[in-house]
Amino acid sequence: IVVWLLQARGRSKSTLHRMTGQAVEQKHELAEQELTEVKDEIQRMKEDSEQTLQNLEAVIEEADIWGADVKKAIRDFEKDISTISSKRWRDPASDSLLGYMEEKNCQRDLLREKLCSKNCLLRGYKKKLQQQLLQKEQLGETIREVHLQQLQVRNALHQEEMAKKNQELMQLKVTSGKIVQVFNFYQRRLQDTMETSTSLMKNISQRKELLEKIEREAALVEEQRAKAEIFNQQLQMQLSDYRVPSVLTYVQKKMAVADLEKSLKAWERKVAVAQMSLQSCRRAWNKIKMSGNQH
């Protein structure tokens, strides 16, 4: 029994060491399975002991019946011998019979003593088995109480661990919620930035087209201005070589000069407007590039 308990305790310790790295539910199931195995083992030992006791009781009962039969036969035989001994006469045959019967009587006495000794031994063995069975039952109750206490302690530890895990889970859920909120915020911000970037790219494209158009117009105005200057120089040269024309020619030339001066002033105004528009577009372009670099 002690060896079995030590082995069971060793198995229990090894099982507990294996249970350390497992989940709470698996630990609880293994503990219940181990307790069930211990209970089954105690029940099997109890059944075996009861069967042994029944066999011993049957042997003792048979020995008691046999001893009673022997005692009855001895009493009958002694009664017959006393009857024969009370007679006056004897013969050799009766003496031989008496000797034979006395020998058988001695053998029966020895057998009776042997059976009595065996009966005493069997009764002592029965008492010993009953004590062992009682000890096993008490030991089983003790083991069950110990296992129950261990299970209660483990259950309390597991409940505490589960509470900690639940608290950690709640904290993780709260953290996850905050992370989701931050993610949604930055996602909306990214979407707004993408929309702003798309709008800026569209605006930049429009400004580029406008700048190209202004540059083309500025180039055209510059070309026309250059032509006007050349024409003006030619007019200046003509004026330097001027001779008094006729009145009609003078009037015509004067009108042509006035028209040319008006055209020159108009073109100068166009060039000034184009230059101002070009500078404004360049400033807008620089601002767009700076804002694009910041994003």
XYZ file of C-alpha atoms in Angstrom:
295
model
C 0.000 0.000 0.000
C 2.795 2.418 0.927
C 4.645 1.644 -2.324
C 1.456 2.158 -4.312
C 0.823 5.481 -2.553
C 4.392 6.622 -3.237
C 4.011 5.670 -6.880
C 0.654 7.436 -7.013
C 2.178 10.511 -5.366
C 5.071 10.394 -7.846
C 2.621 10.123 -10.708
C 0.660 12.995 -9.189
C 3.792 15.183 -8.934
C 4.874 14.386 -12.474
C 1.355 15.095 -13.662
C 1.329 18.410 -11.804
C 4.670 19.372 -13.394
C 3.236 18.611 -16.811
C 0.104 20.570 -15.934
C 2.107 23.723 -15.179
C 2.474 24.762 -18.787
C -1.053 23.911 -19.840
C -4.269 25.855 -19.891
C -6.495 26.187 -16.839
C -9.234 23.955 -18.258
C -6.741 21.201 -19.141
C -5.245 21.351 -15.632
C -8.665 21.004 -14.065
C -9.573 18.078 -16.347
C -6.287 16.284 -15.579
C -6.814 16.765 -11.833
C -10.346 15.353 -12.059
C -9.098 12.438 -14.160
C -6.348 11.693 -11.631
C -8.837 11.816 -8.741
C -11.159 9.480 -10.653
C -8.276 7.042 -11.240
C -7.399 7.066 -7.528
C -11.042 6.457 -6.599
C -11.277 3.598 -9.118
C -8.062 2.052 -7.774
C -9.368 2.228 -4.187
C -12.686 0.711 -5.303
C -10.861 -2.144 -7.057
C -8.742 -2.790 -3.966
C -11.881 -2.735 -1.828
C -13.622 -5.224 -4.119
C -10.549 -7.506 -4.141
C -10.327 -7.364 -0.342
C -14.040 -8.116 0.031
C -13.698 -11.080 -2.335
C -10.708 -12.351 -0.334
C -12.681 -11.957 2.902
C -15.608 -13.863 1.429
C -13.286 -16.667 0.356
C -11.705 -16.783 3.817
C -15.107 -16.784 5.485
C -16.145 -19.693 3.272
C -12.940 -21.577 4.166
C -13.447 -20.836 7.878
C -17.075 -21.932 7.694
C -16.057 -25.142 5.950
C -13.355 -25.717 8.556
C -15.890 -25.123 11.354
C -18.283 -27.673 9.818
C -15.476 -30.145 9.356
C -14.293 -29.614 12.938
C -17.856 -30.103 14.217
C -18.137 -33.364 12.259
C -14.804 -34.528 13.655
C -15.836 -33.633 17.208
C -19.123 -35.490 16.733
C -17.322 -38.542 15.370
C -14.884 -38.437 18.311
C -17.740 -38.257 20.797
C -19.515 -41.169 19.110
C -16.334 -43.157 19.012
C -15.517 -42.474 22.668
C -19.057 -43.445 23.557
C -18.693 -46.748 21.677
C -15.286 -47.378 23.253
C -16.594 -46.741 26.732
C -19.450 -49.152 26.048
C -17.067 -51.831 24.826
C -14.627 -51.259 27.718
C -17.391 -51.735 30.286
C -17.889 -55.355 29.203
C -16.273 -58.091 31.230
C -14.763 -60.030 28.425
C -12.131 -59.210 25.839
C -10.697 -61.004 22.878
C -7.645 -60.355 20.675
C -9.776 -58.985 17.836
C -11.341 -56.403 20.092
C -7.901 -55.410 21.428
C -6.642 -54.905 17.871
C -9.739 -52.905 17.053
C -9.262 -50.806 20.162
C -5.643 -50.142 19.258
C -6.623 -49.194 15.720
C -9.390 -46.939 16.973
C -7.088 -45.285 19.516
C -4.592 -44.613 16.738
C -7.315 -43.114 14.569
C -8.482 -41.130 17.561
C -4.988 -39.692 18.011
C -4.852 -38.836 14.319
C -8.226 -37.100 14.585
C -7.034 -35.190 17.649
C -3.996 -34.051 15.723
C -6.172 -33.115 12.757
C -8.541 -31.236 15.030
C -5.687 -29.308 16.626
C -4.298 -28.582 13.169
C -7.695 -27.365 11.974
C -8.114 -25.261 15.113
C -4.689 -23.700 14.545
C -5.532 -23.090 10.905
C -8.878 -21.635 11.939
C -7.147 -19.267 14.361
C -4.670 -18.260 11.679
C -7.477 -17.665 9.190
C -9.419 -15.615 11.711
C -6.299 -13.569 12.446
C -5.703 -13.122 8.722
C -9.345 -12.105 8.289
C -8.996 -9.538 11.067
C -5.773 -8.263 9.497
C -7.466 -7.936 6.101
C -10.371 -6.111 7.688
C -7.942 -3.699 9.349
C -6.096 -3.204 6.054
C -9.396 -2.594 4.269
C -10.366 -0.061 6.939
C -6.964 1.613 6.600
C -7.379 1.700 2.829
C -10.803 3.268 3.156
C -9.478 5.844 5.637
C -6.458 6.428 3.403
C -8.759 6.811 0.422
C -10.830 9.357 2.306
C -7.640 11.190 3.287
C -6.391 11.131 -0.299
C -9.738 12.386 -1.534
C -9.696 15.189 1.033
C -6.109 16.083 0.117
C -6.936 16.034 -3.584
C -10.070 18.050 -2.922
C -8.053 20.635 -0.998
C -5.428 20.681 -3.740
C -8.138 21.098 -6.358
C -9.712 23.900 -4.336
C -6.325 25.643 -4.033
C -5.638 25.133 -7.741
C -9.121 26.314 -8.573
C -8.592 29.458 -6.491
C -5.232 30.054 -8.186
C -6.764 29.434 -11.594
C -9.664 31.754 -10.786
C -7.184 34.439 -9.732
C -5.143 33.847 -12.868
C -8.298 33.957 -14.990
C -9.289 37.229 -13.301
C -5.857 38.663 -14.133
C -6.145 37.408 -17.699
C -9.631 38.892 -17.983
C -8.333 42.207 -16.648
C -5.443 42.093 -19.119
C -7.938 41.231 -21.848
C -10.093 44.210 -20.891
C -7.025 46.454 -20.937
C -6.074 45.040 -24.321
C -9.612 45.679 -25.559
C -9.445 49.282 -24.295
C -6.003 49.711 -25.876
C -7.272 48.120 -29.068
C -10.238 50.515 -29.083
C -7.899 53.483 -28.658
C -5.636 52.146 -31.404
C -8.647 51.750 -33.690
C -9.723 55.322 -32.913
C -6.208 56.633 -33.622
C -6.060 54.524 -36.776
C -9.425 55.873 -37.943
C -8.276 59.420 -37.150
C -5.076 59.044 -39.154
C -6.963 57.222 -41.886
C -9.385 60.147 -42.183
C -6.445 62.530 -42.041
C -4.682 60.529 -44.745
C -7.839 60.595 -46.849
C -8.129 64.359 -46.369
C -4.445 64.730 -47.225
C -4.901 62.596 -50.334
C -7.881 64.708 -51.372
C -5.891 67.883 -50.671
C -2.955 66.448 -52.599
C -5.241 65.577 -55.511
C -6.700 69.071 -55.434
C -3.215 70.591 -55.245
C -1.995 68.440 -58.121
C -5.007 69.526 -60.160
C -4.377 73.155 -59.195
C -0.695 72.785 -60.035
C -1.601 71.326 -63.406
C -3.970 74.212 -64.080
C -1.349 76.715 -62.943
C 1.218 75.053 -65.192
C -1.131 75.331 -68.152
C -1.851 78.962 -67.250
C 1.871 79.662 -66.855
C 2.639 78.074 -70.210
C -0.139 80.138 -71.796
C 1.191 83.326 -70.161
C 4.726 82.486 -71.257
C 3.504 81.968 -74.814
C 1.613 85.273 -74.695
C 4.638 86.990 -73.126
C 6.864 85.604 -75.863
C 4.390 86.818 -78.480
C 4.203 90.263 -76.844
C 7.989 90.396 -76.621
C 8.225 89.518 -80.288
C 5.673 92.188 -81.190
C 7.466 94.703 -78.965
C 10.740 93.913 -80.688
C 9.060 94.425 -84.046
C 7.560 97.692 -82.776
C 10.967 98.872 -81.598
C 12.491 98.029 -84.940
C 9.675 99.829 -86.644
C 10.092 102.742 -84.261
C 13.786 102.881 -85.013
C 12.987 102.894 -88.669
C 10.558 105.719 -88.061
C 13.177 107.587 -86.054
C 15.608 107.163 -88.899
C 13.011 108.345 -91.311
C 12.301 111.316 -89.053
C 15.995 112.149 -88.929
C 16.040 112.207 -92.717
C 12.768 114.034 -92.775
C 12.135 116.720 -95.259
C 9.164 118.925 -95.205
C 6.559 117.103 -97.114
C 3.468 118.405 -98.536
C 0.568 119.251 -96.261
C -1.353 116.156 -97.227
C 1.667 113.900 -96.747
C 2.381 115.584 -93.445
C -1.130 114.999 -92.221
C -1.026 111.367 -93.322
C 2.347 110.792 -91.701
C 1.160 112.524 -88.529
C -1.881 110.302 -88.362
C 0.257 107.213 -88.981
C 2.647 108.259 -86.213
C -0.246 108.816 -83.829
C -1.638 105.397 -84.676
C 1.766 103.840 -84.178
C 2.200 105.598 -80.840
C -1.221 104.383 -79.712
C -0.375 100.869 -80.828
C 3.001 101.093 -79.078
C 1.413 102.238 -75.818
C -1.169 99.459 -76.049
C 1.550 96.906 -76.583
C 3.584 98.339 -73.718
C 0.555 98.030 -71.445
C 0.069 94.410 -72.601
C 3.736 93.659 -71.896
C 3.489 95.196 -68.401
C 0.318 93.212 -67.657
C 1.941 90.033 -68.962
C 5.028 90.603 -66.801
C 2.900 91.221 -63.718
C 0.839 88.085 -64.444
C 4.050 86.119 -64.964
C 5.437 87.278 -61.608
C 2.127 86.443 -59.877
C 2.109 82.964 -61.417
C 5.704 82.391 -60.355
C 4.900 83.431 -56.774
C 1.851 81.117 -56.777
C 3.981 78.318 -58.196
C 6.602 78.779 -55.462
C 3.877 78.707 -52.782
C 2.425 75.507 -54.266
C 5.859 73.867 -54.274
C 6.472 74.905 -50.659
C 3.072 73.596 -49.513
C 3.671 70.336 -51.422
C 7.033 69.866 -49.667
C 5.416 70.467 -46.253
C 2.758 67.737 -46.883
